[in-house]
């Protein structure tokens, strides 16, 4: 019988594929030969070479991305390992892993790790869109967090005894009272519970339980030390998970929280981006009255603005004084800080009264408060030396005068690199002192806030060319006298227009009557 060539090819391919395939038993044997992923204190030691395998072999994987030298990472290690130990027998399908991203740049980039430590939760082997586990610090909270992600996020309460047991079990408890357990409000409530592992969550549709606490159904009640401290009416579509999370997490802090080393972490863990700070000495004669007013105003803005107290007599708070540039003569002082934009606002009124505080907070929330831009006073001899001294109050008028190219060094006095470069900058100033169209200047960014320039490091150098049509140029070259000079000469050629006189010979057009690019802000 004659065999068709196509049949021969088919037989060949079938044999080849059969030879290359692996039976289930062979696959198990091959997998068994792979060395186990190493563990340290019940936590998987992960890296690029074994990360994909860990995902495929684990249904739920909570991963800590860290760097060895980070103190915050070190502080979290024990709590993270303790949570892994406790869940080892209780929930073996949940694994904990850690990745030191110091030498794992690809993983750091893939998951956009910006802060240390960062904790992410991977489900069903997928590396797409892992869930961020934010603000969790304690072993008990890690355990609650992963349990609520892998099972029910709230306890169903059917009796008053059940409710009482939950309320009295710890300092804080949250109970949702609903008409029925299938609506949008219930869904938002359950989603919120997943993100607040620091306290127990329960929900009920029992008429008896609602009547016992005198609560109208479709309400959220926060209990603190066994007593109701907040009642939030829940309307379908009226609340968001983020809004409820912000509100509830504020109860992990006091109404007014004193800032110190111990509380600073807790303050920034609460997802409220607006902070108001009262700077005052706690041993002053007027403290009790001021504090009472501050606390009274705080209740109205819970969940919207976090109220923080800073004792100006505490030496360890020096860095926060410097950040807000608070002086002894300024206290008592009140400032609002937006954590996202880092914009700061100063309370216009001098007296810390309930009325002034409420008006300031409401004005800020309505977007009507003016941003506070502190500035040093203009030195009398600011323009007498080869390098001119700029401050917040003269910055805009100098660099946007349109008649002169200004090359500015933004520096911080405490920076060792800045201190080393200042003598070089002085020499650059001497080199261009005779050029009437070029100014070499410097500004202390720790004492003057400038809106016009975004600073990402110190020192930072920017050239502001003359003329209304030229944009500022960030300097990215070497920090040497020669490199600075070459940059300046190149920019002079670039900005010179055909038909204009040589820049060193003077400026033809007077721009002094035109508007500046940036309007001066009130200080």
Coordinates of C-alpha atoms in Angstrom, one line a residue:
X1 CA 0.0 0.0 0.0
X2 CA 1.3 3.4 -1.0
X3 CA 1.6 5.9 1.8
X4 CA 0.7 9.5 1.0
X5 CA 3.5 12.0 1.8
X6 CA 1.0 14.1 3.9
X7 CA 0.3 11.0 6.1
X8 CA 4.0 10.5 6.7
X9 CA 4.3 14.2 7.7
X10 CA 1.3 13.8 10.1
X11 CA 2.8 10.7 11.7
X12 CA 6.1 12.4 12.1
X13 CA 4.6 15.5 13.8
X14 CA 2.4 13.3 16.0
X15 CA 5.4 11.3 17.2
X16 CA 7.4 14.5 17.8
X17 CA 4.7 16.1 19.9
X18 CA 4.1 12.9 21.8
X19 CA 7.7 12.7 22.6
X20 CA 7.8 16.3 23.7
X21 CA 4.7 16.2 25.9
X22 CA 4.8 15.6 29.6
X23 CA 2.3 13.4 31.5
X24 CA 0.7 14.6 34.7
X25 CA 2.9 12.2 36.7
X26 CA 6.0 13.5 35.0
X27 CA 5.0 17.1 35.7
X28 CA 4.6 16.4 39.4
X29 CA 7.9 14.6 39.4
X30 CA 9.6 17.6 37.7
X31 CA 8.0 20.0 40.1
X32 CA 9.1 17.9 43.1
X33 CA 12.7 18.2 41.9
X34 CA 12.5 22.0 42.1
X35 CA 14.0 23.3 45.3
X36 CA 11.5 24.9 47.7
X37 CA 11.5 28.7 47.8
X38 CA 13.4 29.6 50.9
X39 CA 11.6 31.1 53.9
X40 CA 12.7 33.4 56.8
X41 CA 10.5 33.5 59.8
X42 CA 7.6 32.0 57.8
X43 CA 8.0 34.6 55.1
X44 CA 9.0 33.6 51.5
X45 CA 12.2 35.1 50.3
X46 CA 11.3 36.3 46.8
X47 CA 13.2 37.7 43.8
X48 CA 12.8 38.0 40.1
X49 CA 13.8 34.4 39.4
X50 CA 11.2 32.8 41.7
X51 CA 8.5 35.4 41.9
X52 CA 6.4 34.1 39.0
X53 CA 6.6 30.6 40.5
X54 CA 5.5 31.8 43.9
X55 CA 2.4 33.5 42.3
X56 CA 1.4 30.3 40.4
X57 CA 1.8 28.1 43.5
X58 CA -0.1 30.4 45.9
X59 CA -3.7 31.5 45.7
X60 CA -3.3 34.5 48.0
X61 CA 0.2 36.1 48.4
X62 CA 0.8 39.2 50.5
X63 CA 4.2 40.7 49.5
X64 CA 6.3 43.3 51.3
X65 CA 8.6 45.3 49.0
X66 CA 11.4 46.8 51.1
X67 CA 15.0 48.1 51.2
X68 CA 17.3 46.9 53.9
X69 CA 18.5 50.3 55.0
X70 CA 14.9 51.7 55.5
X71 CA 14.1 52.0 59.2
X72 CA 10.4 51.8 58.5
X73 CA 11.0 48.5 56.7
X74 CA 12.9 47.1 59.7
X75 CA 10.2 48.2 62.1
X76 CA 7.5 46.4 60.1
X77 CA 9.5 43.1 59.7
X78 CA 8.6 41.6 63.1
X79 CA 4.9 42.4 62.8
X80 CA 4.7 41.0 59.2
X81 CA 6.5 37.8 60.2
X82 CA 4.3 37.3 63.3
X83 CA 1.2 37.6 61.1
X84 CA 2.7 35.0 58.7
X85 CA 3.4 32.7 61.7
X86 CA -0.2 32.9 63.1
X87 CA -1.8 32.3 59.7
X88 CA 0.5 29.4 58.8
X89 CA -1.9 26.7 60.2
X90 CA -5.1 28.6 60.3
X91 CA -5.0 29.6 56.6
X92 CA -2.3 27.8 54.7
X93 CA -3.6 29.1 51.3
X94 CA -2.5 32.6 52.4
X95 CA 1.3 33.1 52.1
X96 CA 3.5 36.0 53.1
X97 CA 6.5 37.0 51.0
X98 CA 9.1 39.8 51.0
X99 CA 11.3 41.3 48.3
X100 CA 14.4 43.4 49.0
X101 CA 14.1 45.7 45.9
X102 CA 17.6 47.2 46.4
X103 CA 18.9 44.8 43.8
X104 CA 15.5 43.8 42.2
X105 CA 15.1 46.9 40.0
X106 CA 12.8 45.1 37.4
X107 CA 10.2 44.2 40.1
X108 CA 10.5 47.6 41.7
X109 CA 9.8 49.2 38.3
X110 CA 7.0 46.8 37.3
X111 CA 5.0 47.4 40.5
X112 CA 5.9 51.1 40.7
X113 CA 7.4 50.9 44.2
X114 CA 8.0 54.4 45.4
X115 CA 7.9 54.2 49.2
X116 CA 9.4 51.7 51.7
X117 CA 7.9 49.4 52.8
X118 CA 5.1 48.9 50.3
X119 CA 2.7 45.9 50.8
X120 CA 0.7 44.4 47.9
X121 CA -1.8 41.5 47.7
X122 CA -1.7 39.1 44.7
X123 CA -4.7 36.9 44.0
X124 CA -5.0 33.7 41.9
X125 CA -1.4 34.1 40.5
X126 CA -2.1 37.3 38.7
X127 CA 0.5 40.0 38.7
X128 CA -1.9 42.5 37.1
X129 CA -3.3 45.2 39.4
X130 CA -2.4 43.8 42.9
X131 CA -4.3 45.3 45.8
X132 CA -2.4 47.9 47.9
X133 CA -2.4 47.2 51.6
X134 CA -1.9 50.7 53.0
X135 CA -1.5 51.9 56.6
X136 CA -1.4 48.4 58.1
X137 CA 1.4 48.1 60.8
X138 CA 0.4 45.5 63.3
X139 CA 0.3 41.7 63.0
X140 CA -3.3 41.6 64.1
X141 CA -4.2 44.1 61.5
X142 CA -2.4 42.2 58.7
X143 CA -4.3 39.1 59.7
X144 CA -7.7 40.9 59.7
X145 CA -6.9 42.6 56.4
X146 CA -6.1 39.4 54.5
X147 CA -9.1 37.5 56.1
X148 CA -11.4 40.3 54.9
X149 CA -9.9 40.1 51.4
X150 CA -10.4 36.3 51.2
X151 CA -13.7 36.0 53.1
X152 CA -16.6 38.0 54.6
X153 CA -15.5 41.5 55.6
X154 CA -18.1 41.9 58.3
X155 CA -19.8 39.8 60.9
X156 CA -23.6 39.3 60.5
X157 CA -25.3 40.3 63.8
X158 CA -28.6 38.7 64.6
X159 CA -29.0 39.6 68.3
X160 CA -28.3 42.3 70.9
X161 CA -26.0 39.9 72.8
X162 CA -23.9 39.5 69.6
X163 CA -23.7 43.3 69.2
X164 CA -22.8 43.9 72.8
X165 CA -20.0 41.3 72.6
X166 CA -18.5 43.0 69.6
X167 CA -18.8 46.5 71.1
X168 CA -17.1 45.5 74.3
X169 CA -14.4 43.3 72.8
X170 CA -12.1 46.2 72.1
X171 CA -11.7 50.0 72.2
X172 CA -13.4 50.5 68.8
X173 CA -16.2 48.8 66.8
X174 CA -18.3 49.8 63.8
X175 CA -21.8 48.5 63.2
X176 CA -24.0 49.1 60.2
X177 CA -27.8 49.2 60.8
X178 CA -29.7 48.4 57.7
X179 CA -33.3 47.9 56.6
X180 CA -32.2 45.0 54.4
X181 CA -28.8 43.6 53.5
X182 CA -28.9 43.9 49.8
X183 CA -28.4 47.5 48.6
X184 CA -25.7 49.9 47.5
X185 CA -25.0 51.2 51.1
X186 CA -24.3 47.7 52.3
X187 CA -21.9 47.1 49.5
X188 CA -20.0 50.3 50.3
X189 CA -20.0 49.4 54.0
X190 CA -18.5 46.0 53.3
X191 CA -15.9 47.5 50.9
X192 CA -14.9 50.0 53.6
X193 CA -14.5 47.2 56.2
X194 CA -11.9 45.6 54.0
X195 CA -9.7 48.7 54.2
X196 CA -10.1 49.3 57.9
X197 CA -8.6 46.2 59.6
X198 CA -7.8 48.1 62.8
X199 CA -11.4 47.5 64.2
X200 CA -14.2 45.0 64.0
X201 CA -17.1 45.6 61.6
X202 CA -20.6 44.1 62.0
X203 CA -23.9 44.7 60.3
X204 CA -27.5 43.9 61.1
X205 CA -31.0 44.1 59.7
X206 CA -32.6 43.0 63.0
X207 CA -35.4 45.3 64.2
X208 CA -34.7 44.3 67.8
X209 CA -31.0 45.2 67.6
X210 CA -31.8 48.6 65.9
X211 CA -34.4 49.4 68.5
X212 CA -32.1 48.4 71.4
X213 CA -29.6 51.1 70.3
X214 CA -32.3 53.6 69.2
X215 CA -30.8 53.7 65.7
X216 CA -32.7 54.3 62.5
X217 CA -31.8 51.7 60.0
X218 CA -29.3 52.5 57.2
X219 CA -26.9 54.1 59.6
X220 CA -23.3 53.5 60.5
X221 CA -22.4 53.9 64.2
X222 CA -18.9 54.0 65.6
X223 CA -18.5 52.8 69.2
X224 CA -15.5 53.8 71.3
X225 CA -14.9 52.2 74.7
X226 CA -18.5 50.7 74.6
X227 CA -20.3 54.0 73.8
X228 CA -21.6 55.4 70.5
X229 CA -19.4 58.3 69.5
X230 CA -20.6 58.9 65.9
X231 CA -23.7 58.2 63.9
X232 CA -23.5 58.5 60.0
X233 CA -26.7 58.2 58.0
X234 CA -26.1 56.0 54.9
X235 CA -27.9 56.8 51.7
X236 CA -27.7 54.7 48.5
X237 CA -25.1 56.5 46.3
X238 CA -24.5 59.1 49.0
X239 CA -21.3 57.8 50.4
X240 CA -18.0 56.6 48.9
X241 CA -15.7 53.9 50.3
X242 CA -12.9 56.5 50.5
X243 CA -15.1 59.0 52.4
X244 CA -16.2 56.4 54.9
X245 CA -12.7 55.1 55.3
X246 CA -11.4 58.5 56.0
X247 CA -14.1 59.2 58.6
X248 CA -13.8 55.8 60.4
X249 CA -10.0 55.8 60.5
X250 CA -10.0 59.2 62.3
X251 CA -11.4 57.4 65.3
X252 CA -8.1 55.5 65.7
X253 CA -6.7 58.9 66.8
X254 CA -8.0 61.4 69.3
X255 CA -10.1 64.3 68.1
X256 CA -6.9 66.4 68.5
X257 CA -3.7 64.4 68.2
X258 CA -0.4 65.7 69.6
X259 CA 2.4 65.3 67.1
X260 CA 5.4 63.4 68.4
X261 CA 7.7 60.5 67.3
X262 CA 5.2 57.9 68.4
X263 CA 2.0 59.4 66.8
X264 CA 3.6 60.7 63.6
X265 CA 3.2 57.3 61.9
X266 CA -0.4 57.0 62.9
X267 CA -1.2 60.5 61.8
X268 CA 0.0 59.8 58.2
X269 CA -1.6 56.4 58.1
X270 CA -5.1 58.0 58.3
X271 CA -6.1 58.8 54.7
X272 CA -7.1 62.4 55.3
X273 CA -5.0 64.7 53.1
X274 CA -5.8 68.0 54.9
X275 CA -4.1 68.6 58.2
X276 CA -4.5 71.6 60.4
X277 CA -1.7 72.2 62.9
X278 CA -1.8 74.4 66.1
X279 CA 1.7 75.4 67.2
X280 CA 1.8 76.5 70.8
X281 CA 3.7 75.8 74.0
X282 CA 1.7 73.4 76.1
X283 CA 3.0 74.9 79.4
X284 CA 1.8 78.4 78.7
X285 CA -0.9 80.1 80.8
X286 CA -3.2 80.4 77.8
X287 CA -2.8 76.8 76.6
X288 CA -6.0 75.4 78.2
X289 CA -8.3 78.0 76.6
X290 CA -6.6 77.7 73.2
X291 CA -6.7 73.9 73.3
X292 CA -10.4 73.9 74.3
X293 CA -11.3 76.1 71.3
X294 CA -9.2 74.0 69.0
X295 CA -10.9 70.8 70.2
X296 CA -14.4 72.3 69.8
X297 CA -13.7 73.2 66.2
X298 CA -12.3 69.8 65.4
X299 CA -15.6 67.9 65.8
X300 CA -17.2 69.7 62.9
X301 CA -14.5 68.7 60.4
X302 CA -13.8 65.1 61.4
X303 CA -13.0 63.1 58.2
X304 CA -12.3 66.3 56.2
X305 CA -9.4 67.9 58.2
X306 CA -7.2 66.2 60.7
X307 CA -6.5 68.4 63.8
X308 CA -2.9 68.1 65.1
X309 CA -1.2 69.8 68.1
X310 CA 2.5 70.7 68.0
X311 CA 4.2 71.6 71.3
X312 CA 6.7 74.3 70.5
X313 CA 8.6 73.6 73.7
X314 CA 9.5 70.1 72.5
X315 CA 13.0 70.2 71.0
X316 CA 12.4 67.0 69.0
X317 CA 9.8 68.8 67.0
X318 CA 12.4 71.1 65.5
X319 CA 12.1 69.7 62.0
X320 CA 8.4 70.4 61.7
X321 CA 9.0 74.0 63.0
X322 CA 11.6 74.5 60.2
X323 CA 9.3 73.0 57.6
X324 CA 6.5 75.5 58.5
X325 CA 9.0 78.2 59.3
X326 CA 7.4 78.9 62.7
X327 CA 9.3 81.3 64.9
X328 CA 8.9 81.9 68.7
X329 CA 7.2 85.3 68.0
X330 CA 4.7 83.6 65.7
X331 CA 3.1 81.3 68.3
X332 CA 0.3 80.4 68.9
X333 CA 0.2 79.8 65.1
X334 CA -2.3 77.8 63.0
X335 CA -1.5 76.4 59.6
X336 CA -3.3 74.0 57.1
X337 CA -1.2 71.6 55.0
X338 CA -2.4 69.7 52.0
X339 CA -0.4 66.5 51.9
X340 CA -0.9 66.0 48.2
X341 CA 0.2 69.4 46.9
X342 CA 2.2 70.4 50.0
X343 CA 0.5 73.7 49.8
X344 CA 0.4 75.6 53.1
X345 CA -2.2 78.1 54.4
X346 CA -2.0 80.5 57.3
X347 CA -5.0 81.4 59.4
X348 CA -5.6 85.1 58.7
X349 CA -6.8 85.9 62.3
X350 CA -4.4 86.1 65.2
X351 CA -6.7 84.8 67.9
X352 CA -7.3 81.1 68.2
X353 CA -11.1 81.2 68.7
X354 CA -13.7 78.6 67.7
X355 CA -15.2 81.1 65.2
X356 CA -11.8 81.9 63.6
X357 CA -10.9 78.3 63.3
X358 CA -14.2 77.2 61.8
X359 CA -14.1 80.1 59.3
X360 CA -10.5 79.3 58.3
X361 CA -11.3 75.6 57.8
X362 CA -14.5 76.2 55.8
X363 CA -12.7 78.8 53.7
X364 CA -10.0 76.3 52.9
X365 CA -12.5 73.5 52.0
X366 CA -14.4 76.0 49.8
X367 CA -11.2 76.7 47.9
X368 CA -11.1 80.4 49.0
X369 CA -8.1 80.4 51.4
X370 CA -5.0 82.0 50.1
X371 CA -1.8 79.9 49.9
X372 CA 0.8 81.1 52.3
X373 CA 4.2 81.8 50.8
X374 CA 6.7 82.7 53.5
X375 CA 9.6 84.9 52.6
X376 CA 12.7 86.4 54.2
X377 CA 13.0 90.2 54.2
X378 CA 14.8 91.7 51.2
X379 CA 18.4 92.4 52.4
X380 CA 19.5 96.0 51.9
X381 CA 22.6 94.9 50.1
X382 CA 21.0 92.1 48.1
X383 CA 22.4 93.4 44.7
X384 CA 25.7 94.8 45.9
X385 CA 27.8 91.6 45.6
X386 CA 28.6 89.7 42.4
X387 CA 26.0 87.0 43.3
X388 CA 22.7 88.7 44.0
X389 CA 20.6 87.5 46.9
X390 CA 16.9 86.7 46.1
X391 CA 14.1 86.0 48.6
X392 CA 10.4 85.3 48.1
X393 CA 9.5 89.0 48.2
X394 CA 11.8 90.0 45.3
X395 CA 12.0 86.8 43.3
X396 CA 9.3 87.4 40.7
X397 CA 10.2 91.1 40.1
X398 CA 13.8 90.2 39.5
X399 CA 13.6 87.1 37.3
X400 CA 10.6 88.2 35.3
X401 CA 11.8 91.8 34.5
X402 CA 12.3 90.8 30.8
X403 CA 15.5 92.9 30.4
X404 CA 18.0 90.6 32.0
X405 CA 18.9 86.9 31.9
X406 CA 19.0 85.5 35.5
X407 CA 20.9 82.3 36.4
X408 CA 19.7 81.2 39.8
X409 CA 21.1 78.7 42.3
X410 CA 18.4 77.2 44.6
X411 CA 20.2 75.9 47.7
X412 CA 19.7 74.7 51.2
X413 CA 22.2 75.9 53.8
X414 CA 22.2 72.5 55.5
X415 CA 23.2 70.6 52.3
X416 CA 26.9 69.7 52.3
X417 CA 26.9 69.7 48.4
X418 CA 25.4 73.2 48.4
X419 CA 28.0 74.5 50.8
X420 CA 30.7 73.1 48.5
X421 CA 29.3 74.7 45.4
X422 CA 28.7 78.2 46.8
X423 CA 32.3 79.3 46.4
X424 CA 32.2 78.2 42.7
X425 CA 28.9 80.1 42.3
X426 CA 30.6 83.2 43.8
X427 CA 33.4 82.9 41.1
X428 CA 30.7 82.6 38.4
X429 CA 29.2 85.8 39.7
X430 CA 32.6 87.6 39.6
X431 CA 33.1 86.3 36.0
X432 CA 29.8 87.9 34.8
X433 CA 29.7 90.9 37.1
X434 CA 30.5 93.3 34.3
X435 CA 27.8 91.9 32.0
X436 CA 24.9 94.2 32.3
X437 CA 22.5 91.7 30.6
X438 CA 23.3 88.7 32.9
X439 CA 22.7 88.3 36.6
X440 CA 24.0 85.5 38.8
X441 CA 21.8 85.0 41.8
X442 CA 21.0 82.5 44.6
X443 CA 18.0 81.9 46.9
X444 CA 17.7 79.9 50.1
X445 CA 14.8 77.6 49.5
X446 CA 14.5 76.6 53.1
X447 CA 13.5 80.1 54.0
X448 CA 11.6 81.2 50.9
X449 CA 8.7 79.4 49.2
X450 CA 8.7 79.8 45.4
X451 CA 5.7 78.8 43.3
X452 CA 7.4 79.4 39.9
X453 CA 9.9 76.6 40.2
X454 CA 9.4 72.9 41.0
X455 CA 12.3 71.8 43.1
X456 CA 13.2 68.1 43.3
X457 CA 16.6 68.2 44.8
X458 CA 19.2 70.6 46.3
X459 CA 21.1 72.3 44.7
X460 CA 19.0 73.1 41.7
X461 CA 19.9 75.6 38.9
X462 CA 17.6 77.4 36.5
X463 CA 18.2 80.0 33.8
X464 CA 15.5 82.6 33.3
X465 CA 16.2 84.2 29.9
X466 CA 15.4 87.8 29.1
X467 CA 12.4 88.5 26.9
X468 CA 8.8 87.6 27.3
X469 CA 8.8 84.7 24.8
X470 CA 11.6 82.6 26.3
X471 CA 10.9 79.8 28.8
X472 CA 13.2 79.1 31.8
X473 CA 15.8 76.3 31.3
X474 CA 16.8 73.8 34.0
X475 CA 20.5 73.3 34.1
X476 CA 21.5 69.6 34.0
X477 CA 25.3 69.8 33.4
X478 CA 28.3 69.3 35.6
X479 CA 28.8 71.5 38.7
X480 CA 32.0 73.2 37.6
X481 CA 32.8 76.8 36.8
X482 CA 33.7 75.9 33.2
X483 CA 30.4 74.0 32.6
X484 CA 28.3 76.8 34.1
X485 CA 30.1 79.3 31.8
X486 CA 29.7 77.2 28.7
X487 CA 26.0 76.7 29.5
X488 CA 25.5 80.5 29.9
X489 CA 27.3 81.3 26.6
X490 CA 25.2 78.7 24.7
X491 CA 22.0 80.1 26.1
X492 CA 23.0 83.6 25.1
X493 CA 23.4 82.5 21.5
X494 CA 20.2 80.6 21.6
X495 CA 18.0 83.4 22.9
X496 CA 19.6 86.2 20.7
X497 CA 17.3 87.0 17.8
X498 CA 18.2 88.2 14.3
X499 CA 18.5 91.9 14.1
X500 CA 19.0 92.4 17.8
X501 CA 22.1 94.0 19.3
X502 CA 24.6 91.7 20.9
X503 CA 23.3 90.8 24.4
X504 CA 26.2 92.4 26.1
X505 CA 25.6 95.7 24.3
X506 CA 22.3 96.4 26.0
X507 CA 18.6 95.7 25.5
X508 CA 16.6 97.6 22.8
X509 CA 13.1 97.1 24.1
X510 CA 11.8 98.2 27.5
X511 CA 9.5 95.6 28.9
X512 CA 9.0 97.3 32.3
X513 CA 5.5 98.4 31.6
X514 CA 4.3 94.9 30.6
X515 CA 2.7 92.4 33.1
X516 CA 4.9 89.9 34.7
X517 CA 4.4 86.2 34.1
X518 CA 3.5 85.4 37.7
X519 CA 1.5 87.7 39.9
X520 CA 3.0 88.4 43.2
X521 CA 1.3 86.6 46.0
X522 CA 0.3 88.2 49.3
X523 CA 2.7 87.2 52.1

